[in-house]
């Protein structure tokens, strides 16, 4: 009920309506307030005077002009009620509220009234304070507006429910509390208004005055006054005009005012309009309910904004504090450098002081000694030592002349702090928009009919859902390491098909894919279980099991009708996509702080494991090509090699332009399984010491292989060889190399051992044990050596049984 109070108050006085009247615009006003805001127009502007002056405009013309006025007002954003009229030749007036007023043509007096009884026009204008529409009153004045009896009843019920004190209905300003009520006038009076407006004399002396509370009760019990016709005050409304949208009496119908209008019974229209209002209220009630829920949401947003603001401020403060801490740490480091430089300068100067002091003391002693010798008068004795003294004096003098008297250190600090990049970064420190309103892509769907495995390769294909409306900018394919480890990215790009090569045989891998755009990434697709073949060349085909679970196993062959993107497996490193030349793509191994590009060529024998018979055999037997399971081709890597290394033969042959040893790595890293590769000595001059072995990716490239702790190598000359790691030389073994010799390297990561061979014979014992991690084939050489990757025996063993998947990628061979 309290929310309704604004509907019950007059927009002029701000109090509850008293004797409210209904304006043609459907707004309400107190009758007293309406009387106060009337505006008088000059007589010269009256329609009668203009008609008397012979304007020559007929009633029909006025009707048309009034319609034209309405159109014009509607276009300008201002309009008058349909019952208003405007004179076309009269300039518009303005009300006290600044509202334009168009004085209308007054209608002629009714024909049934004599000229003597015709009302005198007052040319009064009233402007609605709510919609600012204007109306010039006719001869009836304010009596021409109907009284809103319904509003009066609502106000009475509201005041009774609130039990508020009754106010005087005749106070001009702020109404005072009523003291009496006149039952005959039905008006509440305060004492001043009663003495002024209802004196106890004359006919008013017979009126009965009662207390306000009693008057309220009597008013509630008394029947409400029935609304009467505004044109015929003694007649009650009995019908309703549909065109005019107003109740009328029978006398109005008899006079013909609504002769061509549709007229309906008052009671029927009352029920119809009540039903329409109820239906409209239902819709408004739904909107009000939504508005309340929306307000609850907004209030929740206010709380969330406050919480997020506190959290964001705390995060900002923490980030700024971290920057300040980093700056303080850097400040401490720079101060330490300054102190170190300070101590160094002081040490140099003090050392020079000490040196000069000693030298000066020796020089002074020599001078005093020479002076004493000069004082001697023994010529022969003097000549015996004079030559030596002269040489000592000249030598000492020369010693003082060779920069001895020049300071070895300057007093200035040759350091200048370059803070401009940091200051520029601080000025550029700003917020970035990290959230977007657009949605993330839908989850990609793996196409099981195109996903497959073959030998140690796996092909995966995916697509966006058919009804997806959000475009994906790219996709991220992830694969685990085959041992149940963490997933790693193996492809990032726009393609929807990718082949991963170089997987381990007889291993199980899990694969999944997700899409991304500027907003973010989609959820992961279902996980597929990929089973590689037990051995190279084994073409076992199994049907795909499409289940409702999150995993499917795909061991069937690669389709040949589609050329997918090919990728090497990540082994134990993280694989990142890099751009490449057309028709061929490759990845980078990333192993901090360096990276090494990957694609195919250097020959390598790859076996994930050995049989029991092979495990019990010697290493010379393990190298037997008949027991090897796979062949992978890899090249030397120009990207990570020293700049003095010279490549040829598609990076399969290397030499050097320097007399110093330089290191070059292969493009493939190994983290598990058994691997063997061979290198051929193409040129060997002047008996140098090339080194062969394995290394980490960040090995030193400008020293012999094995000088640091990142390489395990065998260096060899024409007579003997040594094993070297961390600059430690061990196991000198007789037997060297010449032009055409073959160096074999066997890396068994299952047993964590490294063994070397020369011309298919094992060179010494097992070179290194407990080797684990990621290793790359490595060679160090100088300009006197040229090495190529070559395995002639392997080529013979592979003849007739090689399966080539794609030129320049991976080749596999079956065991004999």
mmCIF file of C-alpha atoms in Angstrom, residues 118-352:
data_model
loop_
_atom_site.group_PDB
_atom_site.id
_atom_site.type_symbol
_atom_site.label_atom_id
_atom_site.label_comp_id
_atom_site.label_asym_id
_atom_site.label_seq_id
_atom_site.Cartn_x
_atom_site.Cartn_y
_atom_site.Cartn_z
ATOM 1 C CA UNK A 118 -25.531 31.951 -23.147
ATOM 2 C CA UNK A 119 -22.437 31.849 -20.899
ATOM 3 C CA UNK A 120 -19.857 34.533 -21.320
ATOM 4 C CA UNK A 121 -16.475 33.046 -22.446
ATOM 5 C CA UNK A 122 -13.710 33.612 -20.028
ATOM 6 C CA UNK A 123 -10.892 32.529 -22.342
ATOM 7 C CA UNK A 124 -9.242 30.488 -19.547
ATOM 8 C CA UNK A 125 -6.463 27.984 -20.307
ATOM 9 C CA UNK A 126 -5.228 25.110 -18.139
ATOM 10 C CA UNK A 127 -2.032 23.111 -18.671
ATOM 11 C CA UNK A 128 -1.603 19.590 -17.315
ATOM 12 C CA UNK A 129 1.422 19.671 -14.960
ATOM 13 C CA UNK A 130 2.333 16.085 -15.877
ATOM 14 C CA UNK A 131 2.145 15.835 -19.667
ATOM 15 C CA UNK A 132 2.128 19.625 -20.304
ATOM 16 C CA UNK A 133 -0.803 19.483 -22.676
ATOM 17 C CA UNK A 134 -2.966 22.602 -22.758
ATOM 18 C CA UNK A 135 -6.723 23.174 -22.946
ATOM 19 C CA UNK A 136 -8.781 26.339 -23.240
ATOM 20 C CA UNK A 137 -11.930 25.981 -21.171
ATOM 21 C CA UNK A 138 -15.422 26.521 -22.502
ATOM 22 C CA UNK A 139 -18.205 28.404 -20.760
ATOM 23 C CA UNK A 140 -18.606 25.630 -18.168
ATOM 24 C CA UNK A 141 -15.112 26.203 -16.843
ATOM 25 C CA UNK A 142 -13.820 23.509 -14.490
ATOM 26 C CA UNK A 143 -17.343 22.089 -14.206
ATOM 27 C CA UNK A 144 -16.809 20.632 -17.640
ATOM 28 C CA UNK A 145 -14.300 18.090 -16.243
ATOM 29 C CA UNK A 146 -15.733 14.932 -14.632
ATOM 30 C CA UNK A 147 -14.976 14.214 -10.989
ATOM 31 C CA UNK A 148 -12.920 11.128 -10.178
ATOM 32 C CA UNK A 149 -15.121 9.448 -7.569
ATOM 33 C CA UNK A 150 -13.129 6.210 -7.808
ATOM 34 C CA UNK A 151 -9.924 7.994 -6.850
ATOM 35 C CA UNK A 152 -11.680 9.591 -3.898
ATOM 36 C CA UNK A 153 -12.795 6.178 -2.685
ATOM 37 C CA UNK A 154 -9.297 4.743 -3.015
ATOM 38 C CA UNK A 155 -7.866 7.660 -1.049
ATOM 39 C CA UNK A 156 -10.437 7.199 1.724
ATOM 40 C CA UNK A 157 -9.622 3.486 2.025
ATOM 41 C CA UNK A 158 -5.899 4.193 2.018
ATOM 42 C CA UNK A 159 -6.188 6.840 4.731
ATOM 43 C CA UNK A 160 -8.353 4.555 6.844
ATOM 44 C CA UNK A 161 -5.798 1.741 6.495
ATOM 45 C CA UNK A 162 -3.019 4.101 7.522
ATOM 46 C CA UNK A 163 -5.129 5.629 10.350
ATOM 47 C CA UNK A 164 -3.663 8.981 9.416
ATOM 48 C CA UNK A 165 -4.978 12.252 10.799
ATOM 49 C CA UNK A 166 -7.575 13.816 8.518
ATOM 50 C CA UNK A 167 -6.501 17.037 6.862
ATOM 51 C CA UNK A 168 -8.459 20.144 6.068
ATOM 52 C CA UNK A 169 -9.731 20.195 2.503
ATOM 53 C CA UNK A 170 -9.778 23.978 2.099
ATOM 54 C CA UNK A 171 -6.308 25.045 3.174
ATOM 55 C CA UNK A 172 -4.535 26.751 0.312
ATOM 56 C CA UNK A 173 -0.976 25.705 1.233
ATOM 57 C CA UNK A 174 0.045 22.919 3.576
ATOM 58 C CA UNK A 175 -3.248 21.476 4.857
ATOM 59 C CA UNK A 176 -3.775 21.558 8.588
ATOM 60 C CA UNK A 177 -5.334 18.846 10.684
ATOM 61 C CA UNK A 178 -9.116 18.822 10.377
ATOM 62 C CA UNK A 179 -11.168 19.538 13.503
ATOM 63 C CA UNK A 180 -14.726 19.078 12.199
ATOM 64 C CA UNK A 181 -16.628 17.651 9.245
ATOM 65 C CA UNK A 182 -19.870 18.949 7.810
ATOM 66 C CA UNK A 183 -22.198 16.077 6.991
ATOM 67 C CA UNK A 184 -24.200 18.163 4.533
ATOM 68 C CA UNK A 185 -21.153 19.664 2.715
ATOM 69 C CA UNK A 186 -19.121 16.452 3.125
ATOM 70 C CA UNK A 187 -16.020 18.593 3.731
ATOM 71 C CA UNK A 188 -13.369 18.464 6.471
ATOM 72 C CA UNK A 189 -12.435 21.831 8.002
ATOM 73 C CA UNK A 190 -9.702 23.093 10.217
ATOM 74 C CA UNK A 191 -10.706 25.871 12.668
ATOM 75 C CA UNK A 192 -9.493 28.816 10.504
ATOM 76 C CA UNK A 193 -11.156 27.457 7.358
ATOM 77 C CA UNK A 194 -14.378 26.680 9.240
ATOM 78 C CA UNK A 195 -14.654 30.259 10.520
ATOM 79 C CA UNK A 196 -13.856 31.634 7.063
ATOM 80 C CA UNK A 197 -15.781 29.268 4.801
ATOM 81 C CA UNK A 198 -18.468 27.713 7.016
ATOM 82 C CA UNK A 199 -19.634 30.342 9.534
ATOM 83 C CA UNK A 200 -22.458 29.225 11.889
ATOM 84 C CA UNK A 201 -25.023 31.633 10.470
ATOM 85 C CA UNK A 202 -27.634 31.771 7.776
ATOM 86 C CA UNK A 203 -28.408 28.512 5.978
ATOM 87 C CA UNK A 204 -25.095 27.019 7.200
ATOM 88 C CA UNK A 205 -26.325 27.216 10.790
ATOM 89 C CA UNK A 206 -28.561 24.219 10.123
ATOM 90 C CA UNK A 207 -25.602 22.024 8.954
ATOM 91 C CA UNK A 208 -24.434 19.390 11.354
ATOM 92 C CA UNK A 209 -20.731 19.475 12.265
ATOM 93 C CA UNK A 210 -19.195 16.258 13.660
ATOM 94 C CA UNK A 211 -15.661 15.248 14.724
ATOM 95 C CA UNK A 212 -13.394 14.063 11.850
ATOM 96 C CA UNK A 213 -13.278 10.441 13.000
ATOM 97 C CA UNK A 214 -17.075 10.249 13.172
ATOM 98 C CA UNK A 215 -17.286 11.938 9.809
ATOM 99 C CA UNK A 216 -14.918 9.347 8.340
ATOM 100 C CA UNK A 217 -17.126 6.547 9.618
ATOM 101 C CA UNK A 218 -20.296 8.162 8.344
ATOM 102 C CA UNK A 219 -18.685 8.798 4.977
ATOM 103 C CA UNK A 220 -17.653 5.157 4.735
ATOM 104 C CA UNK A 221 -21.124 3.957 5.657
ATOM 105 C CA UNK A 222 -22.966 6.395 3.420
ATOM 106 C CA UNK A 223 -23.448 5.347 -0.202
ATOM 107 C CA UNK A 224 -20.976 6.874 -2.654
ATOM 108 C CA UNK A 225 -22.314 9.590 -4.885
ATOM 109 C CA UNK A 226 -23.026 8.461 -8.377
ATOM 110 C CA UNK A 227 -21.104 10.229 -11.138
ATOM 111 C CA UNK A 228 -23.282 12.541 -13.160
ATOM 112 C CA UNK A 229 -22.987 13.806 -16.693
ATOM 113 C CA UNK A 230 -20.774 16.837 -17.113
ATOM 114 C CA UNK A 231 -23.189 18.363 -19.614
ATOM 115 C CA UNK A 232 -26.344 17.441 -17.675
ATOM 116 C CA UNK A 233 -25.493 17.517 -14.006
ATOM 117 C CA UNK A 234 -28.870 16.094 -12.951
ATOM 118 C CA UNK A 235 -28.523 13.007 -15.125
ATOM 119 C CA UNK A 236 -26.577 9.886 -14.233
ATOM 120 C CA UNK A 237 -24.424 8.039 -16.728
ATOM 121 C CA UNK A 238 -26.265 5.133 -18.306
ATOM 122 C CA UNK A 239 -24.393 4.332 -21.544
ATOM 123 C CA UNK A 240 -20.823 4.319 -22.891
ATOM 124 C CA UNK A 241 -19.690 5.826 -26.210
ATOM 125 C CA UNK A 242 -17.018 3.652 -27.787
ATOM 126 C CA UNK A 243 -15.726 6.332 -30.194
ATOM 127 C CA UNK A 244 -15.514 9.091 -27.582
ATOM 128 C CA UNK A 245 -14.373 6.626 -24.884
ATOM 129 C CA UNK A 246 -16.550 8.262 -22.233
ATOM 130 C CA UNK A 247 -19.775 7.491 -20.324
ATOM 131 C CA UNK A 248 -22.859 9.454 -21.436
ATOM 132 C CA UNK A 249 -26.417 9.970 -20.213
ATOM 133 C CA UNK A 250 -29.665 9.384 -22.117
ATOM 134 C CA UNK A 251 -30.138 13.114 -22.621
ATOM 135 C CA UNK A 252 -26.829 13.336 -24.491
ATOM 136 C CA UNK A 253 -28.109 10.616 -26.780
ATOM 137 C CA UNK A 254 -31.413 12.380 -27.303
ATOM 138 C CA UNK A 255 -29.617 15.587 -28.243
ATOM 139 C CA UNK A 256 -27.788 13.698 -30.976
ATOM 140 C CA UNK A 257 -24.236 14.330 -29.835
ATOM 141 C CA UNK A 258 -23.374 10.639 -30.323
ATOM 142 C CA UNK A 259 -25.885 9.781 -33.019
ATOM 143 C CA UNK A 260 -23.385 8.112 -35.361
ATOM 144 C CA UNK A 261 -21.267 6.591 -32.586
ATOM 145 C CA UNK A 262 -21.353 3.065 -31.229
ATOM 146 C CA UNK A 263 -22.964 3.126 -27.803
ATOM 147 C CA UNK A 264 -22.978 0.213 -25.367
ATOM 148 C CA UNK A 265 -24.470 -0.479 -21.966
ATOM 149 C CA UNK A 266 -22.513 1.010 -19.091
ATOM 150 C CA UNK A 267 -22.499 -2.182 -16.994
ATOM 151 C CA UNK A 268 -21.232 -4.364 -19.864
ATOM 152 C CA UNK A 269 -18.438 -1.969 -20.690
ATOM 153 C CA UNK A 270 -17.565 -1.693 -17.003
ATOM 154 C CA UNK A 271 -17.079 -5.463 -16.789
ATOM 155 C CA UNK A 272 -15.195 -5.525 -20.091
ATOM 156 C CA UNK A 273 -12.771 -2.796 -19.044
ATOM 157 C CA UNK A 274 -12.288 -4.432 -15.652
ATOM 158 C CA UNK A 275 -11.365 -7.652 -17.424
ATOM 159 C CA UNK A 276 -8.963 -5.794 -19.730
ATOM 160 C CA UNK A 277 -7.369 -3.992 -16.789
ATOM 161 C CA UNK A 278 -6.981 -7.294 -14.938
ATOM 162 C CA UNK A 279 -5.250 -8.855 -17.948
ATOM 163 C CA UNK A 280 -2.987 -5.841 -18.321
ATOM 164 C CA UNK A 281 -2.190 -6.046 -14.612
ATOM 165 C CA UNK A 282 -1.178 -9.688 -15.012
ATOM 166 C CA UNK A 283 1.384 -8.719 -17.631
ATOM 167 C CA UNK A 284 2.538 -5.781 -15.555
ATOM 168 C CA UNK A 285 2.785 -8.058 -12.528
ATOM 169 C CA UNK A 286 5.104 -10.364 -14.468
ATOM 170 C CA UNK A 287 7.237 -7.396 -15.445
ATOM 171 C CA UNK A 288 7.283 -6.195 -11.844
ATOM 172 C CA UNK A 289 8.400 -9.658 -10.732
ATOM 173 C CA UNK A 290 11.170 -9.616 -13.337
ATOM 174 C CA UNK A 291 12.134 -6.130 -12.205
ATOM 175 C CA UNK A 292 12.383 -7.307 -8.582
ATOM 176 C CA UNK A 293 14.572 -10.234 -9.635
ATOM 177 C CA UNK A 294 16.640 -7.871 -11.733
ATOM 178 C CA UNK A 295 17.067 -5.557 -8.746
ATOM 179 C CA UNK A 296 18.204 -8.523 -6.669
ATOM 180 C CA UNK A 297 20.687 -9.337 -9.413
ATOM 181 C CA UNK A 298 21.922 -5.742 -9.517
ATOM 182 C CA UNK A 299 22.329 -5.673 -5.735
ATOM 183 C CA UNK A 300 24.255 -8.930 -5.975
ATOM 184 C CA UNK A 301 26.393 -7.340 -8.683
ATOM 185 C CA UNK A 302 27.096 -4.417 -6.370
ATOM 186 C CA UNK A 303 28.377 -6.828 -3.748
ATOM 187 C CA UNK A 304 30.360 -8.804 -6.319
ATOM 188 C CA UNK A 305 31.844 -5.602 -7.728
ATOM 189 C CA UNK A 306 32.942 -4.589 -4.257
ATOM 190 C CA UNK A 307 34.445 -8.017 -3.588
ATOM 191 C CA UNK A 308 36.122 -8.145 -6.994
ATOM 192 C CA UNK A 309 37.398 -4.610 -6.501
ATOM 193 C CA UNK A 310 39.005 -5.571 -3.179
ATOM 194 C CA UNK A 311 40.471 -8.717 -4.743
ATOM 195 C CA UNK A 312 41.699 -6.843 -7.801
ATOM 196 C CA UNK A 313 43.246 -4.108 -5.682
ATOM 197 C CA UNK A 314 44.977 -6.723 -3.554
ATOM 198 C CA UNK A 315 46.264 -8.432 -6.707
ATOM 199 C CA UNK A 316 47.436 -5.102 -8.107
ATOM 200 C CA UNK A 317 49.194 -4.222 -4.874
ATOM 201 C CA UNK A 318 50.813 -7.663 -4.798
ATOM 202 C CA UNK A 319 52.010 -7.303 -8.394
ATOM 203 C CA UNK A 320 53.376 -3.822 -7.753
ATOM 204 C CA UNK A 321 55.047 -5.057 -4.557
ATOM 205 C CA UNK A 322 56.579 -7.899 -6.559
ATOM 206 C CA UNK A 323 57.934 -5.363 -9.050
ATOM 207 C CA UNK A 324 59.287 -3.259 -6.199
ATOM 208 C CA UNK A 325 60.881 -6.342 -4.631
ATOM 209 C CA UNK A 326 62.427 -7.262 -7.969
ATOM 210 C CA UNK A 327 63.713 -3.706 -8.338
ATOM 211 C CA UNK A 328 65.129 -3.818 -4.809
ATOM 212 C CA UNK A 329 66.831 -7.124 -5.560
ATOM 213 C CA UNK A 330 68.262 -5.675 -8.725
ATOM 214 C CA UNK A 331 69.310 -2.619 -6.773
ATOM 215 C CA UNK A 332 71.133 -4.844 -4.297
ATOM 216 C CA UNK A 333 72.836 -6.671 -7.175
ATOM 217 C CA UNK A 334 73.927 -3.419 -8.784
ATOM 218 C CA UNK A 335 75.176 -2.079 -5.460
ATOM 219 C CA UNK A 336 77.107 -5.296 -5.003
ATOM 220 C CA UNK A 337 78.725 -4.746 -8.411
ATOM 221 C CA UNK A 338 79.555 -1.177 -7.457
ATOM 222 C CA UNK A 339 81.073 -2.349 -4.164
ATOM 223 C CA UNK A 340 83.013 -5.009 -6.032
ATOM 224 C CA UNK A 341 84.340 -2.415 -8.457
ATOM 225 C CA UNK A 342 85.147 -0.169 -5.509
ATOM 226 C CA UNK A 343 87.092 -2.903 -3.773
ATOM 227 C CA UNK A 344 88.869 -3.777 -7.004
ATOM 228 C CA UNK A 345 89.982 -0.189 -7.589
ATOM 229 C CA UNK A 346 91.149 0.160 -4.001
ATOM 230 C CA UNK A 347 93.074 -3.112 -4.206
ATOM 231 C CA UNK A 348 94.827 -2.071 -7.448
ATOM 232 C CA UNK A 349 95.742 1.340 -6.088
ATOM 233 C CA UNK A 350 96.925 -0.085 -2.765
ATOM 234 C CA UNK A 351 98.990 -2.722 -4.551
ATOM 235 C CA UNK A 352 100.559 -0.012 -6.695
#
